[in-house]
């Protein structure tokens, strides 16, 4: 890891299908579900794949494509004010 560099974990929007419709998906729930392992500073949701469930997704960043897919499925995206780094 370079000094002063951030570790950003990218999660495909299709990987959020594992959560039940109506769920709130946060960095903490991504870690608990096993989608994120190891150290990270931020989480970015990217638009690969499809999402069919309405979810409230809270992460540091989100690609425009992922945001559109989340909203098209009836969900919402919220930017976290400050994400907690994890050492799992």
PDB file of C-alpha atoms in Angstrom:
ATOM      1  CA  UNK A   1       0.000   0.000   0.000  1.00  0.00           C
ATOM      2  CA  UNK A   2       1.370   3.382  -0.979  1.00  0.00           C
ATOM      3  CA  UNK A   3       1.526   6.062   1.708  1.00  0.00           C
ATOM      4  CA  UNK A   4      -1.579   8.249   1.710  1.00  0.00           C
ATOM      5  CA  UNK A   5      -3.401   6.009  -0.765  1.00  0.00           C
ATOM      6  CA  UNK A   6      -6.902   4.741  -0.129  1.00  0.00           C
ATOM      7  CA  UNK A   7      -7.969   1.133  -0.503  1.00  0.00           C
ATOM      8  CA  UNK A   8     -11.273   1.164  -2.364  1.00  0.00           C
ATOM      9  CA  UNK A   9     -13.215  -2.091  -2.669  1.00  0.00           C
ATOM     10  CA  UNK A  10     -15.447  -2.392  -5.748  1.00  0.00           C
ATOM     11  CA  UNK A  11     -18.659  -4.412  -5.419  1.00  0.00           C
ATOM     12  CA  UNK A  12     -20.707  -5.334  -8.496  1.00  0.00           C
ATOM     13  CA  UNK A  13     -24.364  -4.372  -8.215  1.00  0.00           C
ATOM     14  CA  UNK A  14     -25.307  -7.969  -9.104  1.00  0.00           C
ATOM     15  CA  UNK A  15     -23.660  -9.196  -5.881  1.00  0.00           C
ATOM     16  CA  UNK A  16     -26.311  -7.295  -3.911  1.00  0.00           C
ATOM     17  CA  UNK A  17     -28.915  -9.825  -5.110  1.00  0.00           C
ATOM     18  CA  UNK A  18     -28.073 -11.986  -2.075  1.00  0.00           C
ATOM     19  CA  UNK A  19     -29.858  -9.506   0.217  1.00  0.00           C
ATOM     20  CA  UNK A  20     -33.613  -9.647   0.814  1.00  0.00           C
ATOM     21  CA  UNK A  21     -35.800  -7.031  -0.859  1.00  0.00           C
ATOM     22  CA  UNK A  22     -36.252  -4.022   1.409  1.00  0.00           C
ATOM     23  CA  UNK A  23     -32.885  -4.525   3.131  1.00  0.00           C
ATOM     24  CA  UNK A  24     -30.511  -1.710   4.019  1.00  0.00           C
ATOM     25  CA  UNK A  25     -27.079  -2.642   2.666  1.00  0.00           C
ATOM     26  CA  UNK A  26     -24.163  -0.882   4.381  1.00  0.00           C
ATOM     27  CA  UNK A  27     -20.400  -1.423   4.528  1.00  0.00           C
ATOM     28  CA  UNK A  28     -20.984  -3.366   7.751  1.00  0.00           C
ATOM     29  CA  UNK A  29     -23.538  -5.716   6.172  1.00  0.00           C
ATOM     30  CA  UNK A  30     -21.215  -6.264   3.186  1.00  0.00           C
ATOM     31  CA  UNK A  31     -18.438  -7.344   5.578  1.00  0.00           C
ATOM     32  CA  UNK A  32     -20.762  -9.578   7.646  1.00  0.00           C
ATOM     33  CA  UNK A  33     -22.072 -11.263   4.481  1.00  0.00           C
ATOM     34  CA  UNK A  34     -18.525 -12.074   3.336  1.00  0.00           C
ATOM     35  CA  UNK A  35     -18.618  -9.857   0.224  1.00  0.00           C
ATOM     36  CA  UNK A  36     -15.769  -7.756   1.626  1.00  0.00           C
ATOM     37  CA  UNK A  37     -12.711  -9.260   3.272  1.00  0.00           C
ATOM     38  CA  UNK A  38      -9.555  -7.608   4.488  1.00  0.00           C
ATOM     39  CA  UNK A  39      -8.672  -3.984   5.005  1.00  0.00           C
ATOM     40  CA  UNK A  40     -10.481  -1.211   3.137  1.00  0.00           C
ATOM     41  CA  UNK A  41     -10.972   2.532   3.379  1.00  0.00           C
ATOM     42  CA  UNK A  42     -13.997   2.920   1.116  1.00  0.00           C
ATOM     43  CA  UNK A  43     -16.562   0.878  -0.783  1.00  0.00           C
ATOM     44  CA  UNK A  44     -17.699   1.677  -4.310  1.00  0.00           C
ATOM     45  CA  UNK A  45     -20.708   0.012  -5.898  1.00  0.00           C
ATOM     46  CA  UNK A  46     -20.172  -0.532  -9.633  1.00  0.00           C
ATOM     47  CA  UNK A  47     -22.711  -1.327 -12.339  1.00  0.00           C
ATOM     48  CA  UNK A  48     -21.717  -4.828 -13.508  1.00  0.00           C
ATOM     49  CA  UNK A  49     -24.651  -7.234 -13.642  1.00  0.00           C
ATOM     50  CA  UNK A  50     -28.317  -6.743 -12.817  1.00  0.00           C
ATOM     51  CA  UNK A  51     -30.279  -6.006  -9.667  1.00  0.00           C
ATOM     52  CA  UNK A  52     -33.925  -7.006  -9.333  1.00  0.00           C
ATOM     53  CA  UNK A  53     -34.547  -6.210  -5.649  1.00  0.00           C
ATOM     54  CA  UNK A  54     -35.435  -2.910  -4.027  1.00  0.00           C
ATOM     55  CA  UNK A  55     -32.591  -2.118  -1.618  1.00  0.00           C
ATOM     56  CA  UNK A  56     -31.340   0.897   0.280  1.00  0.00           C
ATOM     57  CA  UNK A  57     -27.615   0.906  -0.452  1.00  0.00           C
ATOM     58  CA  UNK A  58     -25.255   2.993   1.664  1.00  0.00           C
ATOM     59  CA  UNK A  59     -21.636   3.173   0.505  1.00  0.00           C
ATOM     60  CA  UNK A  60     -18.874   5.722  -0.021  1.00  0.00           C
ATOM     61  CA  UNK A  61     -19.180   5.828  -3.788  1.00  0.00           C
ATOM     62  CA  UNK A  62     -21.406   4.539  -6.537  1.00  0.00           C
ATOM     63  CA  UNK A  63     -20.970   4.561 -10.298  1.00  0.00           C
ATOM     64  CA  UNK A  64     -23.702   6.310 -12.280  1.00  0.00           C
ATOM     65  CA  UNK A  65     -24.626   2.985 -13.917  1.00  0.00           C
ATOM     66  CA  UNK A  66     -24.958   1.239 -10.544  1.00  0.00           C
ATOM     67  CA  UNK A  67     -27.077   4.081  -9.163  1.00  0.00           C
ATOM     68  CA  UNK A  68     -29.431   3.838 -12.142  1.00  0.00           C
ATOM     69  CA  UNK A  69     -29.763   0.058 -11.684  1.00  0.00           C
ATOM     70  CA  UNK A  70     -30.446   0.411  -7.941  1.00  0.00           C
ATOM     71  CA  UNK A  71     -33.102   3.057  -8.621  1.00  0.00           C
ATOM     72  CA  UNK A  72     -34.614   1.083 -11.529  1.00  0.00           C
ATOM     73  CA  UNK A  73     -35.156  -1.830  -9.118  1.00  0.00           C
ATOM     74  CA  UNK A  74     -37.039   0.537  -6.785  1.00  0.00           C
ATOM     75  CA  UNK A  75     -34.158   1.111  -4.365  1.00  0.00           C
ATOM     76  CA  UNK A  76     -32.110   4.108  -3.280  1.00  0.00           C
ATOM     77  CA  UNK A  77     -28.428   4.936  -2.930  1.00  0.00           C
ATOM     78  CA  UNK A  78     -27.105   7.054  -0.080  1.00  0.00           C
ATOM     79  CA  UNK A  79     -23.545   8.259   0.296  1.00  0.00           C
ATOM     80  CA  UNK A  80     -22.028   7.493   3.689  1.00  0.00           C
ATOM     81  CA  UNK A  81     -20.813  10.568   5.532  1.00  0.00           C
ATOM     82  CA  UNK A  82     -17.802   8.713   6.855  1.00  0.00           C
ATOM     83  CA  UNK A  83     -17.099   5.067   6.294  1.00  0.00           C
ATOM     84  CA  UNK A  84     -15.414   3.003   8.943  1.00  0.00           C
ATOM     85  CA  UNK A  85     -12.270   1.243   7.803  1.00  0.00           C
ATOM     86  CA  UNK A  86     -12.254  -2.476   8.512  1.00  0.00           C
ATOM     87  CA  UNK A  87      -9.498  -4.879   9.366  1.00  0.00           C
ATOM     88  CA  UNK A  88     -11.500  -8.152   8.959  1.00  0.00           C
TER      89      UNK A  88
END
